[in-house]
Coordinates of C-alpha atoms and ligand atoms in Angstrom, one line a residue:
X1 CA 19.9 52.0 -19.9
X2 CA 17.5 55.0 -19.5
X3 CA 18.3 56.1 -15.9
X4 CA 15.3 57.7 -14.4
X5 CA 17.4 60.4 -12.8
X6 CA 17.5 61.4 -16.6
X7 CA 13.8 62.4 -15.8
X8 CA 15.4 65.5 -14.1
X9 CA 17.4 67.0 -16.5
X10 CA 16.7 70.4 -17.7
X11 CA 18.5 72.4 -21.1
X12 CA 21.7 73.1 -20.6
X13 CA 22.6 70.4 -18.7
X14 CA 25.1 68.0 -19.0
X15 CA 24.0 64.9 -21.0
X16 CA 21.1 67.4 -21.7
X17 CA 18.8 65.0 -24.0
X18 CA 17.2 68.1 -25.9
X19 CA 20.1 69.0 -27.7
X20 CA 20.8 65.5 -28.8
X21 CA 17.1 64.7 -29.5
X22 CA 16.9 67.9 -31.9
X23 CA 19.1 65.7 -34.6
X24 CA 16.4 63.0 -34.5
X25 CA 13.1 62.9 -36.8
X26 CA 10.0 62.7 -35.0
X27 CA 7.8 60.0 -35.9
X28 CA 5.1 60.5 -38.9
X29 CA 1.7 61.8 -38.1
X30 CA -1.1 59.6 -37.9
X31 CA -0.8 57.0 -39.3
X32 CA -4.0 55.3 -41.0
X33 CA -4.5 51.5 -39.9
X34 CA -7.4 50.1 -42.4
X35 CA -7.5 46.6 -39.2
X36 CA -8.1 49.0 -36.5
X37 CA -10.6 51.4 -37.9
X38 CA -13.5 49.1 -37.1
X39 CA -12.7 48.3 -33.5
X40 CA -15.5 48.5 -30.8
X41 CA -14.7 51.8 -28.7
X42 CA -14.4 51.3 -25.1
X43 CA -15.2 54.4 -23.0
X44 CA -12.8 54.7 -19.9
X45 CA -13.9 56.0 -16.8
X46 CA -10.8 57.7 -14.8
X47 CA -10.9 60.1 -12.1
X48 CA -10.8 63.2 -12.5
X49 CA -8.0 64.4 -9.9
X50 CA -6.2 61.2 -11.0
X51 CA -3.1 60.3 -12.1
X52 CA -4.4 59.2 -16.0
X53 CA -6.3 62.7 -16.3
X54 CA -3.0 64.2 -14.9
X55 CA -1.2 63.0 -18.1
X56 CA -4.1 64.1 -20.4
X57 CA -3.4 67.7 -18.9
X58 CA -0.5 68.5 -21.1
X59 CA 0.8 71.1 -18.4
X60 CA 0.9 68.8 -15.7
X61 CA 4.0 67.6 -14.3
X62 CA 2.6 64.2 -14.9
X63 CA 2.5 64.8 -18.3
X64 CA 5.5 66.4 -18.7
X65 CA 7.8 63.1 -17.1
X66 CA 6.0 61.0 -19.5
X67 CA 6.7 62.9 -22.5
X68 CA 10.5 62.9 -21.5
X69 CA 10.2 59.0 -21.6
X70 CA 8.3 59.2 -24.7
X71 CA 11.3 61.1 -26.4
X72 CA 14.0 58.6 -25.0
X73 CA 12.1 56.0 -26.1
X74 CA 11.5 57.3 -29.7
X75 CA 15.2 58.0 -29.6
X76 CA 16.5 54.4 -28.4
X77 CA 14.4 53.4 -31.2
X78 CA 16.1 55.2 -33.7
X79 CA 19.3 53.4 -32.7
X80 CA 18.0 49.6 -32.6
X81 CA 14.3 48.2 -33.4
X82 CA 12.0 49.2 -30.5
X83 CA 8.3 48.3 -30.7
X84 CA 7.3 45.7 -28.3
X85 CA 8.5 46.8 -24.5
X86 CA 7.6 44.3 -21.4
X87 CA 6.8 46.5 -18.3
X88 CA 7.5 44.5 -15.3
X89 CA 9.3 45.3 -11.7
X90 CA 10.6 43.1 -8.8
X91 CA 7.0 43.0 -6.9
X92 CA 3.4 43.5 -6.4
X93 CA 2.3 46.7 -6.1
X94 CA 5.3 48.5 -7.7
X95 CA 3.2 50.6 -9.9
X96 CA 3.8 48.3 -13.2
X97 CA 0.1 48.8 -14.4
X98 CA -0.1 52.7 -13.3
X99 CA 3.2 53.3 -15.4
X100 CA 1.9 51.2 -18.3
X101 CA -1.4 53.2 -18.6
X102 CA 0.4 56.1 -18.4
X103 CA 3.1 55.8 -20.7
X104 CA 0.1 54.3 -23.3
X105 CA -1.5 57.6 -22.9
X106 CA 2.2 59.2 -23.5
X107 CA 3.2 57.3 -26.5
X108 CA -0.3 57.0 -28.6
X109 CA -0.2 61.1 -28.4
X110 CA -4.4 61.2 -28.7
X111 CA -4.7 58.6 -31.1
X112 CA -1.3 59.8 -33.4
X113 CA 0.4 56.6 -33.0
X114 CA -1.0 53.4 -33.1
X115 CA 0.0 52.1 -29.6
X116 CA -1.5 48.6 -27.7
X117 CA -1.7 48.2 -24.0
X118 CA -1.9 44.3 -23.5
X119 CA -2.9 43.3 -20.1
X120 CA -0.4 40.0 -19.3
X121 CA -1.0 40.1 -15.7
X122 CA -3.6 36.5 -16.1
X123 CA -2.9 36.3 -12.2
X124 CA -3.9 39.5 -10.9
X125 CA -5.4 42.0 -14.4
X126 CA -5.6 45.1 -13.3
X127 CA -6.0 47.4 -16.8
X128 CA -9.4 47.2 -17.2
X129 CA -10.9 47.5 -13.9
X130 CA -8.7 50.7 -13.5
X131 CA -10.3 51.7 -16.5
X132 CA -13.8 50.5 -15.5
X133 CA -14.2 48.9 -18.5
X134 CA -16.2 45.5 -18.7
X135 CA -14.3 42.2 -18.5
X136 CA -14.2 40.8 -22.1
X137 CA -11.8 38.6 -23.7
X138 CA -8.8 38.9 -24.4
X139 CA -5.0 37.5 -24.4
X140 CA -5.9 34.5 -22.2
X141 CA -8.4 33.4 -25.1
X142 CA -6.3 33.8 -27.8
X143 CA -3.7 31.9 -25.4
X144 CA -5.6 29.1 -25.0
X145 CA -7.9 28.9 -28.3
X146 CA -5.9 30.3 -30.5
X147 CA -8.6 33.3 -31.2
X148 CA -7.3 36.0 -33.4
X149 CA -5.9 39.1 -31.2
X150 CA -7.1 41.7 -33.9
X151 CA -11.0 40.5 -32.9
X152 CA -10.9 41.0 -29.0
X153 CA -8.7 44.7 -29.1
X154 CA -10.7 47.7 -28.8
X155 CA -10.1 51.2 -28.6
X156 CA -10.1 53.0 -25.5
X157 CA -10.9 56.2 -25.7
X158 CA -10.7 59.3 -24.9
X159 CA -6.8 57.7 -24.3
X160 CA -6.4 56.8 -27.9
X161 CA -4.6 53.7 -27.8
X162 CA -5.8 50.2 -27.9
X163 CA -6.2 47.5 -25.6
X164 CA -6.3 43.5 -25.9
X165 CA -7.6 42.6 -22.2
X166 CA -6.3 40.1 -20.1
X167 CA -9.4 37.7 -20.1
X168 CA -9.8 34.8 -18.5
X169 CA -7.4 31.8 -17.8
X170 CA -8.7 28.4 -17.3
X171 CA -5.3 26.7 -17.4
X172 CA -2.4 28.0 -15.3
X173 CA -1.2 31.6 -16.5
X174 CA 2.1 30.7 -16.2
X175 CA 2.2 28.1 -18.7
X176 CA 0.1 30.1 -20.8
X177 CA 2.6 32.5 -21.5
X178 CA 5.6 29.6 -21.9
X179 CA 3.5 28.0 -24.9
X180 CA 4.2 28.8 -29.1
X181 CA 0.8 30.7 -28.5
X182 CA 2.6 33.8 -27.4
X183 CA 5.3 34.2 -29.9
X184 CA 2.0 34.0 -32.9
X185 CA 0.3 36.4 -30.8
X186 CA 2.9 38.8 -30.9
X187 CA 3.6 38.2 -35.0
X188 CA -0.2 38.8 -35.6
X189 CA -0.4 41.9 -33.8
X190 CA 3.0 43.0 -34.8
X191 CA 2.2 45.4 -38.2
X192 CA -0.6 47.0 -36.9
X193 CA 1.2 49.1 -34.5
X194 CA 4.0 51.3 -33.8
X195 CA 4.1 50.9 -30.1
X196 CA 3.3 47.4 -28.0
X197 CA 3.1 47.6 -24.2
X198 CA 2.8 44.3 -22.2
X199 CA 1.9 44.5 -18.5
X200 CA 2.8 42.1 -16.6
X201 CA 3.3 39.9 -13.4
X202 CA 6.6 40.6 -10.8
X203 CA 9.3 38.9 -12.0
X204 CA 10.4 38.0 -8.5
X205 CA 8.1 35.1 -7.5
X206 CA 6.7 34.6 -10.8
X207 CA 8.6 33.5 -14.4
X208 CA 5.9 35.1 -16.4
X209 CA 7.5 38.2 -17.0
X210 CA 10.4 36.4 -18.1
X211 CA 8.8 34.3 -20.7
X212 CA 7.1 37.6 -22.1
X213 CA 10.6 39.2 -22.3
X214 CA 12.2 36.7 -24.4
X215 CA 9.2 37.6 -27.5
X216 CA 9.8 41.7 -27.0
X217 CA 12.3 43.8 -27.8
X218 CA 13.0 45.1 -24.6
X219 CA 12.2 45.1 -21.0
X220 CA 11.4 49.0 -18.8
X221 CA 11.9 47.6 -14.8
X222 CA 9.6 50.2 -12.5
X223 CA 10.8 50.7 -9.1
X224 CA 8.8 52.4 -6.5
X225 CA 10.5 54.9 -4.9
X226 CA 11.5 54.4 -1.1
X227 CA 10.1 51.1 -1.6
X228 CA 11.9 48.5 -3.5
X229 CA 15.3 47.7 -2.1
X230 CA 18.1 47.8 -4.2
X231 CA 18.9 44.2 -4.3
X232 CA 15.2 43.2 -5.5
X233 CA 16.6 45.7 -8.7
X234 CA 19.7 44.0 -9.1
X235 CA 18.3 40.7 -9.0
X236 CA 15.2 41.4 -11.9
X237 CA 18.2 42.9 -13.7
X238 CA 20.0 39.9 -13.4
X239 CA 17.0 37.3 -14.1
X240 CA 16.1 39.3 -17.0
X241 CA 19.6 40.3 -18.5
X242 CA 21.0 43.4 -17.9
X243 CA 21.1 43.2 -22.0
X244 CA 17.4 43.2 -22.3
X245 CA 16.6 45.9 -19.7
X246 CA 16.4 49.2 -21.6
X247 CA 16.0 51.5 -18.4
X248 CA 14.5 52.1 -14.7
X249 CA 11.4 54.2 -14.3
X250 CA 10.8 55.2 -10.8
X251 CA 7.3 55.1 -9.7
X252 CA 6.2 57.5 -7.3
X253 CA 9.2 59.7 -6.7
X254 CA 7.5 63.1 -6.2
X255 CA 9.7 66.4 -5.6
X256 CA 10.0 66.1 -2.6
X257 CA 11.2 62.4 -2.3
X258 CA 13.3 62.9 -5.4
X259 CA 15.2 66.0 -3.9
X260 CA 16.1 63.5 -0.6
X261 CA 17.0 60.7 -2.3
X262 CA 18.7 61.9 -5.4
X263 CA 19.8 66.1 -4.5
X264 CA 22.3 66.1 -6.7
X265 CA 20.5 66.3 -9.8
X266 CA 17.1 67.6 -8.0
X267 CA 19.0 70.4 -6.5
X268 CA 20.4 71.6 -9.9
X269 CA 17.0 71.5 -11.4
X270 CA 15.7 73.5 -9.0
X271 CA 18.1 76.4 -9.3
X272 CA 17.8 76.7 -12.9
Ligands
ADP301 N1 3.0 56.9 -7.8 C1 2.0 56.5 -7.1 N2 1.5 57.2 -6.0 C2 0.5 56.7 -5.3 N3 -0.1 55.5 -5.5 C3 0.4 54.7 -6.5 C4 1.4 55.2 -7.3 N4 1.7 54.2 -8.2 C5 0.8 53.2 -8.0 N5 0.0 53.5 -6.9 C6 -1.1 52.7 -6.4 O1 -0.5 51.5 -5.9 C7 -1.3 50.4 -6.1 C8 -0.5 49.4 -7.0 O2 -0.2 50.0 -8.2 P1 -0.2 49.1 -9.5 O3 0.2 50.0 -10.7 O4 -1.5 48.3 -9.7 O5 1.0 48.1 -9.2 P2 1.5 46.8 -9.9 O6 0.9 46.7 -11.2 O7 3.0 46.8 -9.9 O8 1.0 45.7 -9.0 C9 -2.5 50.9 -6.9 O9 -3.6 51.1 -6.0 C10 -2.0 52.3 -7.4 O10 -3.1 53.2 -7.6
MG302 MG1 -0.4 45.3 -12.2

């Protein structure tokens, strides 16, 4: 498991992941995807001061977290198959959707590697909208019809990753996501990309997450800081399978909650 507190650790520290990430290849550049060369371009709107322009400022702190997780990731991946990753958490409002935008942004590096965002939240889509993108279709659809993924994903830029929208549900989401349709959704997007991020419902009150999980390779479980007990953790780790959970990120732990709740790696980090 990726343990956020990892997110802390600087050179020279013990368990210090630069040293061991040195041994591993970075991915290829670009890599040329004939499919997606012809999909519409979607222009996000973001603010300015916000948290997705924060990661597009590579100095940022922001930025910097999310290129730590990038390099774990690309790591893990070197070690088992990694490509498909459900982001879910125990509840509403965790951050699920703000960590999945972000860590798209992270992993498609401006547009270097092929990564899709796919809104699975049918309940409550949020992706979009954050985006201020038009509603369009999008997994529902291809759900429900059987309508080819490749034709409803555009490109979202300036973020350069792709996005297959949530669209819109007229049978009940939950079900949705239980039917054959997902598991040939997933093989039909599956070559076209290096990285596939699925965000997704709570996995407390709803199962949806938990269907999603079982056609991905692995599960990231956010937690917001000061926020989500302990026990609602323990239990999505158990629902889930503590096998399928690749790691913790902890939404919205800033300097100064981190050094409180965790001092004895923030304090190190400080002093160095
Ligand atoms: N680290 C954070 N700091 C401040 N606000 C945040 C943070 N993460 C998320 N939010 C806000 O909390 C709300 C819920 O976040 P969201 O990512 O939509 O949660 P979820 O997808 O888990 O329901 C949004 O308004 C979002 O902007
Ligand atoms: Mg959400």
């Amino acid at each position: 498991m990726i343990n956020f507190s990892e997110l802390l650790w600087k050179s020279g520290q013990r368990n210090d992941p630069g040293r061991r990430v040195s041994s591993v290849a970075e991915p290829e550049e670009s890599r040329v995807v004939p499919a997606l060369e012809h999909a519409p371009v979607a222009r996000a709107q973001f603010d300015e001061g916000g948290r997705i322009a924060q990661l597009t400022d590579s100095r940022s702190s922001g930025a910097d977290r999310f290129r730590f997780l990038r390099m774990r990731l690309r790591e893990l991946r070197e070690l088992a198959k990694l490509q498909s990753l459900v982001i879910t958490s125990p509840m509403p409002e965790d951050g699920k959707s703000t960590i999945a935008l972000s860590l798209a942004t992270a992993l498609a590096e401006g547009g270097k590697h092929p990564t899709l965002l796919i809104d699975a939240d049918l309940h409550r889509s949020s992706i979009a909208t954050n985006l201020a993108l038009p509603p369009r279709p999008g997994l529902a659809e291809c759900l429900e019809d059987g309508s080819n993924p490749m034709s409803h994903i555009v490109s979202v830029e300036p973020l350069g990753w792709y996005l297959l929208e949530a669209g819109e549900a007229r049978r009940n989401p939950t079900e949705l996501l239980q039917s054959a349709a997902l598991p040939a959704v997933m093989q039909g997007i599956a070559p076209y990309f290096e990285w596939i991020l699925i965000d997704s419902p709570p996995v407390l009150p709803l199962t949806d997450a938990l269907s999603i999980s079982r056609q991905v390779d692995a599960t990231l479980l956010v937690a917001r800081a000061g926020r989500t007990p302990r026990e609602a953790i323990e239990e999505s780790i158990k629902l889930i399978g503590q096998k399928h959970v690749l790691g913790i990120v902890l939404n919205g732990a800033g300097a100064e909650g981190l050094s409180r709740l965790y001092p004895q790696y923030y304090g190190r980090y400080e002093k160095k």
